[in-house]
Short mmCIF file of C-alpha atoms in Angstrom, two decimals:
data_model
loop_
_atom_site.label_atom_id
_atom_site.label_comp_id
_atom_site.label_asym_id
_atom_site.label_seq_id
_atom_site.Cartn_x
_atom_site.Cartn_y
_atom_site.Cartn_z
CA UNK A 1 71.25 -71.04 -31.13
CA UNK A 2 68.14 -73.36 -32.50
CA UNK A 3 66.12 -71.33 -30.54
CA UNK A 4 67.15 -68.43 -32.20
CA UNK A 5 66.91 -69.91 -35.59
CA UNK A 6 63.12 -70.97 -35.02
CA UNK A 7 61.97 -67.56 -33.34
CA UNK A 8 63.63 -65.52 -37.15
CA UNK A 9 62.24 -68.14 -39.17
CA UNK A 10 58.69 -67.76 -37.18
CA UNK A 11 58.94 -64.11 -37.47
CA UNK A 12 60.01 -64.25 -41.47
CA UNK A 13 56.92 -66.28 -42.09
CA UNK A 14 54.79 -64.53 -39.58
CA UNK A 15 55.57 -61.11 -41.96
CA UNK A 16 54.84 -63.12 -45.31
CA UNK A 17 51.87 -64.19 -43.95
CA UNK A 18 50.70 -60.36 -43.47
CA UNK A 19 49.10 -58.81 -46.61
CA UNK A 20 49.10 -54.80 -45.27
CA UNK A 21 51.61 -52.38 -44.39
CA UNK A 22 50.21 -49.52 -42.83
CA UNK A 23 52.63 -46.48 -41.77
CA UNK A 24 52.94 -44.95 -38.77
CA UNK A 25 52.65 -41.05 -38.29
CA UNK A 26 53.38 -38.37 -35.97
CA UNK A 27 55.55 -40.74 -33.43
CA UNK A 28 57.89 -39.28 -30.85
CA UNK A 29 59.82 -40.67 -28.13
CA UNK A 30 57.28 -40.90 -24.76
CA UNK A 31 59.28 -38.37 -22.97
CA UNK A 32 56.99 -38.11 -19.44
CA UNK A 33 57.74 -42.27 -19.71
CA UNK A 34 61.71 -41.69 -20.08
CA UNK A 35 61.37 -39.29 -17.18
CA UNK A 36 59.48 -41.43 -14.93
CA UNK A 37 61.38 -44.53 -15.17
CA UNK A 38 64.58 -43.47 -16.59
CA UNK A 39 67.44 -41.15 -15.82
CA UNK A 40 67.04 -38.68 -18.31
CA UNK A 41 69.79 -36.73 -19.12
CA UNK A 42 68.21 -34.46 -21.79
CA UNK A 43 65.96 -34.89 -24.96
CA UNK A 44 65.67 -32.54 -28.49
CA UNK A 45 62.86 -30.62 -29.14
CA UNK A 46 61.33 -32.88 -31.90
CA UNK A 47 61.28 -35.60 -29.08
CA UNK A 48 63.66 -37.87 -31.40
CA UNK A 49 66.55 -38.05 -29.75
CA UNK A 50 67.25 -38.89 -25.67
CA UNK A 51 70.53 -39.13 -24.22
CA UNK A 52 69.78 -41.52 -20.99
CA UNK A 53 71.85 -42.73 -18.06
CA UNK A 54 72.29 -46.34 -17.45
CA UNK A 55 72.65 -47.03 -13.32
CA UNK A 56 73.90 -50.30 -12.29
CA UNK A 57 71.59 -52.07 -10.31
CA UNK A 58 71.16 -53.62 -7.19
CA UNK A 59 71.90 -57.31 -6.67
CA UNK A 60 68.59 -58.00 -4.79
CA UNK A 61 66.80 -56.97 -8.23
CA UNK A 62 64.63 -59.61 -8.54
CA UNK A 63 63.06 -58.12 -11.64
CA UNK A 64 64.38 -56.57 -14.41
CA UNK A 65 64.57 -52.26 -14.08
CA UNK A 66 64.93 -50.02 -17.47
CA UNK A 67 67.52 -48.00 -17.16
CA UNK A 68 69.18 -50.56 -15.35
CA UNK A 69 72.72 -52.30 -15.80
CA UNK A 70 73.16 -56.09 -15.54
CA UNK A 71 75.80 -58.25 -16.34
CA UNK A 72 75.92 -60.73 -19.41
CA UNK A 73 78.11 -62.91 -19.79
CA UNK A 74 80.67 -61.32 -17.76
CA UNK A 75 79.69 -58.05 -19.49
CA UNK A 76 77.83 -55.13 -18.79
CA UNK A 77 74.65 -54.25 -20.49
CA UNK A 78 71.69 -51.79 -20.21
CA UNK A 79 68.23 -52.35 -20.18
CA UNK A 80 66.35 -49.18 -22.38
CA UNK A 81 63.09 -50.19 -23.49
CA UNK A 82 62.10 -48.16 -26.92
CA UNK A 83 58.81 -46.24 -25.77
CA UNK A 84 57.59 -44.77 -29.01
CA UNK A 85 53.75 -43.34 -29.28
CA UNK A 86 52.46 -42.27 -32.79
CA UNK A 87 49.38 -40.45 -33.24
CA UNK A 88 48.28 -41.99 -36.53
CA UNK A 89 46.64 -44.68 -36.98
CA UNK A 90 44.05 -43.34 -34.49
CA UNK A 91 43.50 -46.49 -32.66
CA UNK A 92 46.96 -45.89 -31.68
CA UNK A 93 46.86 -41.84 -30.43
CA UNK A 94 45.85 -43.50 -26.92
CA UNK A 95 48.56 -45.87 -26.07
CA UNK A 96 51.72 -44.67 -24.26
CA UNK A 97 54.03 -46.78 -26.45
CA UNK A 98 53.60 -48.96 -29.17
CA UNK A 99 54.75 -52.73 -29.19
CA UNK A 100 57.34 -52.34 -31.65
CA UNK A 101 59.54 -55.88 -32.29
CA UNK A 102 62.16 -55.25 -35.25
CA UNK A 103 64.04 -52.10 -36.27
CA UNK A 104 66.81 -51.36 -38.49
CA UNK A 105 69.58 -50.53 -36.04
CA UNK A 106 72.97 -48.52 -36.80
CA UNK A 107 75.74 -48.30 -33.44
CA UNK A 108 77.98 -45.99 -33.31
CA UNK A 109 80.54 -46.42 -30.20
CA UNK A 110 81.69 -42.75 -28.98
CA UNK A 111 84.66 -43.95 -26.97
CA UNK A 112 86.18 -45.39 -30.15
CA UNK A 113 83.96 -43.28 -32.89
CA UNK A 114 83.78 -46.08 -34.89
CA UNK A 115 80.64 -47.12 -37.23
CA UNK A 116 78.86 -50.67 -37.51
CA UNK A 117 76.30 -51.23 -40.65
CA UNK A 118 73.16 -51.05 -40.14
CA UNK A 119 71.13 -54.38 -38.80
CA UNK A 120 68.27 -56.08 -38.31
CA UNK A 121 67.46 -55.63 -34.38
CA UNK A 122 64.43 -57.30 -33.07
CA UNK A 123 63.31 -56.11 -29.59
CA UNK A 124 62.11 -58.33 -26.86
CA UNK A 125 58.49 -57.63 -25.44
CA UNK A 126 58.32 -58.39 -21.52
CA UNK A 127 55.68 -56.39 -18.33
CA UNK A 128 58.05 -54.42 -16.49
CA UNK A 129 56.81 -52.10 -13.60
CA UNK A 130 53.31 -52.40 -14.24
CA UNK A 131 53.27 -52.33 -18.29
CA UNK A 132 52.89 -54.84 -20.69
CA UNK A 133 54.81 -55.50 -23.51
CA UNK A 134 57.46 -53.19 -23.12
CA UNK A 135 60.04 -53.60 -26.36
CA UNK A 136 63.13 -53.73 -24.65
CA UNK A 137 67.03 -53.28 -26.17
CA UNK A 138 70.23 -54.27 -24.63
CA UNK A 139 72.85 -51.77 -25.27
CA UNK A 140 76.65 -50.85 -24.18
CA UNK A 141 77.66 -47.23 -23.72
CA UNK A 142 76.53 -46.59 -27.49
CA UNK A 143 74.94 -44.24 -29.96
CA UNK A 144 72.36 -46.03 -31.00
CA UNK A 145 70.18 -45.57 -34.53
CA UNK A 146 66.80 -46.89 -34.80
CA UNK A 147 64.48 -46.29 -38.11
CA UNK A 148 62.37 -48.55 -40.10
CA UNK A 149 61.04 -50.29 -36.31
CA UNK A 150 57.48 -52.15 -37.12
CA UNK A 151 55.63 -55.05 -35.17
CA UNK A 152 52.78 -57.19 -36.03
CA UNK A 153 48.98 -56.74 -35.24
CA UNK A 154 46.17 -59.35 -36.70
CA UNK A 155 47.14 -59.79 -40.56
CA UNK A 156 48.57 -56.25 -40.66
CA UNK A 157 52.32 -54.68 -40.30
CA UNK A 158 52.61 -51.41 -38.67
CA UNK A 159 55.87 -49.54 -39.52
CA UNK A 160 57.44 -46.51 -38.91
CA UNK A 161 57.98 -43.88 -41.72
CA UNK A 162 61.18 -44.39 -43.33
CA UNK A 163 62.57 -40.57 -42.58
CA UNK A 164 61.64 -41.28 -38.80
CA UNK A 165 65.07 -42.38 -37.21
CA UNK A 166 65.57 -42.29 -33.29
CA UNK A 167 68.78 -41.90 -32.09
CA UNK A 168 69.54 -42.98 -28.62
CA UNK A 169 73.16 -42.00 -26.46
CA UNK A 170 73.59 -44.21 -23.60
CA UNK A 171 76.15 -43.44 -20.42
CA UNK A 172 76.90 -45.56 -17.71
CA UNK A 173 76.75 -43.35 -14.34
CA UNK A 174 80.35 -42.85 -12.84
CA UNK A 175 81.61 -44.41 -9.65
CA UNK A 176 82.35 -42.32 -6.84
CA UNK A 177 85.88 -43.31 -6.48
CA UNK A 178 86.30 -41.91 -10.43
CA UNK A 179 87.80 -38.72 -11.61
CA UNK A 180 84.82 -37.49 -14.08
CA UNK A 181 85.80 -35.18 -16.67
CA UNK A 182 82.07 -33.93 -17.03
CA UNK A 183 79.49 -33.72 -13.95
CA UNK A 184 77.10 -35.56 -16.48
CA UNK A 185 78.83 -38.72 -15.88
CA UNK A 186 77.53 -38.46 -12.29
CA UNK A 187 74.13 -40.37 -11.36
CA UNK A 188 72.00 -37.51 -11.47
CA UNK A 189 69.50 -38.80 -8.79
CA UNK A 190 71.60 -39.82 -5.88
CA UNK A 191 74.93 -37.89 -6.09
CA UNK A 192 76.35 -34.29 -6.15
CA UNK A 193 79.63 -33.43 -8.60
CA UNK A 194 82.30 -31.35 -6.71
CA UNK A 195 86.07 -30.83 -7.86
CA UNK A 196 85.62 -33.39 -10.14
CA UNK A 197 84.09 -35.93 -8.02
CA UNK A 198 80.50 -37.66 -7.33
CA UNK A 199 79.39 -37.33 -3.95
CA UNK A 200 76.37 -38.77 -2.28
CA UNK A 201 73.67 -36.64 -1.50
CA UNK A 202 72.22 -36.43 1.74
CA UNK A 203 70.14 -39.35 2.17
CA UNK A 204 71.97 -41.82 0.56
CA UNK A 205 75.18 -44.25 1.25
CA UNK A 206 78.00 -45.63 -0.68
CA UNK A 207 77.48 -49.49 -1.72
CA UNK A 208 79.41 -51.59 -3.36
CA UNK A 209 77.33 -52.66 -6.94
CA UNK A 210 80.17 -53.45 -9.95
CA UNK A 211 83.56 -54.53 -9.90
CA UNK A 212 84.02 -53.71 -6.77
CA UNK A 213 82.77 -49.82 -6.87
CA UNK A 214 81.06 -47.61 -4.91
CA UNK A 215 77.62 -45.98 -5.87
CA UNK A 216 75.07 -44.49 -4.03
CA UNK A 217 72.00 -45.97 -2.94
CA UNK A 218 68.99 -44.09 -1.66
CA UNK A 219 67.93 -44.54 1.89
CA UNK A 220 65.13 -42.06 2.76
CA UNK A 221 61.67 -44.09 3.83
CA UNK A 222 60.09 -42.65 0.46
CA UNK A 223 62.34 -43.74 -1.58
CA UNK A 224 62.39 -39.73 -3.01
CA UNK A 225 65.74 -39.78 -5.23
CA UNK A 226 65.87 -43.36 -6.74
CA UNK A 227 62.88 -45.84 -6.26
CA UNK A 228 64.28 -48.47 -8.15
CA UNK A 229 67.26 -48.35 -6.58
CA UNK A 230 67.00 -48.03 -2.89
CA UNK A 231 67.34 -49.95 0.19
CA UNK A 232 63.72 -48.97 1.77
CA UNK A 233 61.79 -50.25 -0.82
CA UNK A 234 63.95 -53.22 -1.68
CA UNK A 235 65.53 -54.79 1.44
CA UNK A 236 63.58 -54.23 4.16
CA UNK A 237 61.54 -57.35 3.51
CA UNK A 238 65.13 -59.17 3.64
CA UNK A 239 65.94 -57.73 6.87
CA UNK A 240 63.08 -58.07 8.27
CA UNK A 241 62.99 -61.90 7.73
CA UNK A 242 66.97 -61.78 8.33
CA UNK A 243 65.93 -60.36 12.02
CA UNK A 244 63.16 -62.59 12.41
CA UNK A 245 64.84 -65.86 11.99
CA UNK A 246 67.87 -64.42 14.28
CA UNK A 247 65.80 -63.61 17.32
CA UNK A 248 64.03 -67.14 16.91
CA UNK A 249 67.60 -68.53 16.70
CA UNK A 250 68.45 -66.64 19.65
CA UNK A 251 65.14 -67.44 21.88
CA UNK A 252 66.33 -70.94 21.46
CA UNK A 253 69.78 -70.33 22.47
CA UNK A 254 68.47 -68.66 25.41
CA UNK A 255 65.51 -71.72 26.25
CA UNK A 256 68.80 -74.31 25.95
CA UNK A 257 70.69 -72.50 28.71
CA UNK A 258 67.87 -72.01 30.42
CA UNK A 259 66.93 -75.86 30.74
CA UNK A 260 70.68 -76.82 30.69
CA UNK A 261 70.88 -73.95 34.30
CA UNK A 262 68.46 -76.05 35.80
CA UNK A 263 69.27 -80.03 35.19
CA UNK A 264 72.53 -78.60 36.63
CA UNK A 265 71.02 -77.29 39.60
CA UNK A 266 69.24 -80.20 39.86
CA UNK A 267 72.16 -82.62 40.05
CA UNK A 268 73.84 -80.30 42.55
CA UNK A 269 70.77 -80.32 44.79
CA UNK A 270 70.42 -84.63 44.58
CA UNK A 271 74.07 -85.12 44.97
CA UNK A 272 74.01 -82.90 48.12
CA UNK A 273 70.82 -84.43 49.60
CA UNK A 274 72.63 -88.19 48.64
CA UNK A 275 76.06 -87.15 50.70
CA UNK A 276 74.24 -85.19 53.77
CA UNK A 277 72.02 -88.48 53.41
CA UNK A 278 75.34 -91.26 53.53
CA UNK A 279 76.87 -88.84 56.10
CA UNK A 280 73.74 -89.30 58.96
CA UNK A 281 74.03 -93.13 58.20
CA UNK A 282 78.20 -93.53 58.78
CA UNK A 283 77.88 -91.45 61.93
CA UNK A 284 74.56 -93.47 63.47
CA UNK A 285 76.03 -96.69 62.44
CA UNK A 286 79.91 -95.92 64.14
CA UNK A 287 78.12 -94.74 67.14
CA UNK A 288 77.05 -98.47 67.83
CA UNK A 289 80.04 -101.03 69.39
CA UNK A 290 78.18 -104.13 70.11
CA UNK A 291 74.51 -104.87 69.19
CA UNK A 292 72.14 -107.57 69.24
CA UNK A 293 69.95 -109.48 66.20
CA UNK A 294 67.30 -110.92 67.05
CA UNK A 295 64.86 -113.35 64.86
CA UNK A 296 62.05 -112.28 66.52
CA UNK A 297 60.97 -108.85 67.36
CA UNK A 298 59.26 -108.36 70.65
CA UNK A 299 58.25 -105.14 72.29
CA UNK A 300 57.96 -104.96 75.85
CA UNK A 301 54.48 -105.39 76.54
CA UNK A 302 55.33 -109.11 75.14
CA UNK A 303 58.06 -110.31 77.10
CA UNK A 304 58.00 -113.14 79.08
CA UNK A 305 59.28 -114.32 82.78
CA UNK A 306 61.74 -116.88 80.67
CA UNK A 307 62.63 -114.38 78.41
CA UNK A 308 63.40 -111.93 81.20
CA UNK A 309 65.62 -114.70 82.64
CA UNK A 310 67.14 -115.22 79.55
CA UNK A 311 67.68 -111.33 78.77
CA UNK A 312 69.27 -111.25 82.80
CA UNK A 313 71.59 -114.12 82.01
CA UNK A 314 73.10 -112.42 78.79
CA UNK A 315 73.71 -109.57 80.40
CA UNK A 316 75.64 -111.50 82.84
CA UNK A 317 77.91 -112.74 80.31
CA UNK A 318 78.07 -109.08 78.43
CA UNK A 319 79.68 -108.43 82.32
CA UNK A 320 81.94 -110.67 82.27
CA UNK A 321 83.16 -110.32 78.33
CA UNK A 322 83.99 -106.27 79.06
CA UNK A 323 85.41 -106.95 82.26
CA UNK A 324 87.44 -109.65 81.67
CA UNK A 325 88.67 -111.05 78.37
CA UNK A 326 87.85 -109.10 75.65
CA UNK A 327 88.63 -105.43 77.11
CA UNK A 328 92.43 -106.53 75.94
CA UNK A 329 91.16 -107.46 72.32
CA UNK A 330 91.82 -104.32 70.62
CA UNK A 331 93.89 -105.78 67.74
CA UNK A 332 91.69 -108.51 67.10
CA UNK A 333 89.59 -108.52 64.04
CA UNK A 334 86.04 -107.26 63.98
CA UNK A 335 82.87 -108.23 64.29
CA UNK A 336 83.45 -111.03 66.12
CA UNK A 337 80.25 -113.37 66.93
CA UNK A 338 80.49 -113.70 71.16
CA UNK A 339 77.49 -116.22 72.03
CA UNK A 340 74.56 -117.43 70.54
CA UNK A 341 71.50 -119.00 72.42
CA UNK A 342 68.37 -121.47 71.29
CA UNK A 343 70.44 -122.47 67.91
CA UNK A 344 71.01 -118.94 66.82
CA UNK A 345 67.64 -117.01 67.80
CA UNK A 346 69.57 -115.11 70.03
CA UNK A 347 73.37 -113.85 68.89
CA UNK A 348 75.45 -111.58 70.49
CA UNK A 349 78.18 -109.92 68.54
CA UNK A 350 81.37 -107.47 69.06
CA UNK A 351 81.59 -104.69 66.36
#
């Protein structure tokens, strides 16, 4: 609200400040602009009056459309910027549109047909598609007055004559789910009217845009019905970076199982090798009943006479042990040490 306060009292002594009113002459609406950017419904023959459609736009807008509909404050307004050329002063007969900032404004609401007094209006000036200081009004579904418009150049105030009034009707475009008592109503870009009803043309696809209603969108890879409101020229750089970041997510799904396929293979492999492994060893080892340790190894290219003698004289006793008394010592425990010779360098024992 202070805001609002500084930018009139800025403007109040901004207009003081100017010395020079100069009038405007020979100004008409810029019809071909209208056309271009707008959906224009129709437009009277002295170029001062346009009835326009208002579309709703698409959420992925980034930017603001004319001719669009956003919402404000949970309500619905549309975007119709006020392109007026004149062809006097003659510095101006070149411009497309003239940067107009303040009119005197008079609304007249056709659903209810009731009047408001005319007010001071000042227009916002913002690039849109390309242009520069485009004055801009937001509107409701109104009949809209303008006269007396002027803006500020250097130390002088250009203004329109004061018999020059532009009139403006606005419509909002129907939904397709709506029963439309005039084929007007219908967005005349992207739909057909039949039995009362708007229709998608070929090309284009019901969406979801306001309150939970269907319009239609175009789709064709020109964009040829609606380029500010279509899907080619709007989301494909969304989907293309939706699809991008879904195959990387799913390349490193894929790499995860991949790695996870192999440590499991890899487990399987070592703890088969480990039990083929333990299996060799318990069948070597229960293959041997009796065996001998000895402290010193000796091949036998080494071997003594004694330790011949020796070696005879255990085997002697390894005789007598089977044959005699331990073939009955089945239930005895196990390993059991049988002899031992020279303090323990030589033991027998019975596993």
């Amino acid at each position: 609200m202070l805001s609002l306060d500084l930018y009139l009292l800025a403007m109040f002594l901004t207009l003081s400040q100017a010395s020079n009113i100069i009038y405007l002459e020979n100004c008409t609406y810029a019809i071909d602009l209208y056309k271009q950017y707008l959906n224009l419904l129709w437009s009277s023959n002295d170029a001062h009056t346009v009835h326009i459609q208002a579309v709703y736009s698409l959420s992925s807008n980034q930017t603001l459309i004319p001719g669009h509909i956003y919402t404000y404050l949970s309500q619905s307004v549309a975007l119709i910027p006020f392109f007026v050329r004149c062809t006097y002063p003659e510095d101006f007969s070149s411009k497309s549109y003239l940067p107009f900032t303040q009119c005197s404004s008079t609304i007249t609401n056709f659903l209810t047909k009731s009047n408001h007094e005319s007010t001071r209006t000042y227009l916002k000036l913002k690039p849109m598609l390309r242009m520069s200081q485009v004055p801009l009004i937001y509107t409701g579904e109104y009949n809209l007055l303008l006269s007396n418009c002027s803006f500020q150049m250097k130390s002088n105030i250009y203004q329109l004559m004061p018999y020059d009034i532009f009139t403006f009707r606005i419509d909002y475009e129907s939904s397709l789910d709506t029963n439309v008592t005039s084929c007007s109503t219908c967005n005349q870009r992207t739909t057909l009217c039949n039995a009362n009803k708007c229709l998608c043309r070929p090309g284009t696809i019901p969406w979801k845009l306001y309150q939970n209603k269907e319009y239609c969108i175009d789709i064709t890879s020109n964009c040829s019905y609606d380029s500010q409101r279509c899907f080619t020229s709007q989301s494909n750089l969304i989907l293309t970076n939706r699809s991008t970041t879904f195959l990387l997510i799913l390349i490193s799904i894929i790499c995860f199982l991949i790695i996870l396929l192999i440590f499991l293979f890899w487990c399987l492999f070592r703890n088969t090798s480990m039990t083929h492994t333990f299996q060799k060893q318990k069948d070597h080892s229960s293959n041997q009943s009796i065996f001998m340790i000895n402290r010193h190894e000796r091949t036998p290219s080494t071997i003594s006479t004694s330790d011949s003698t020796k070696l005879s004289d255990f085997n002697q006793i390894d005789q007598y042990i089977l044959t005699n008394e331990y073939v009955s010592t089945f239930y005895e425990e196990y390993p059991k040490i049988l002899s031992d010779k020279n303090n323990g360098e030589v033991v027998l024992i019975l596993a």
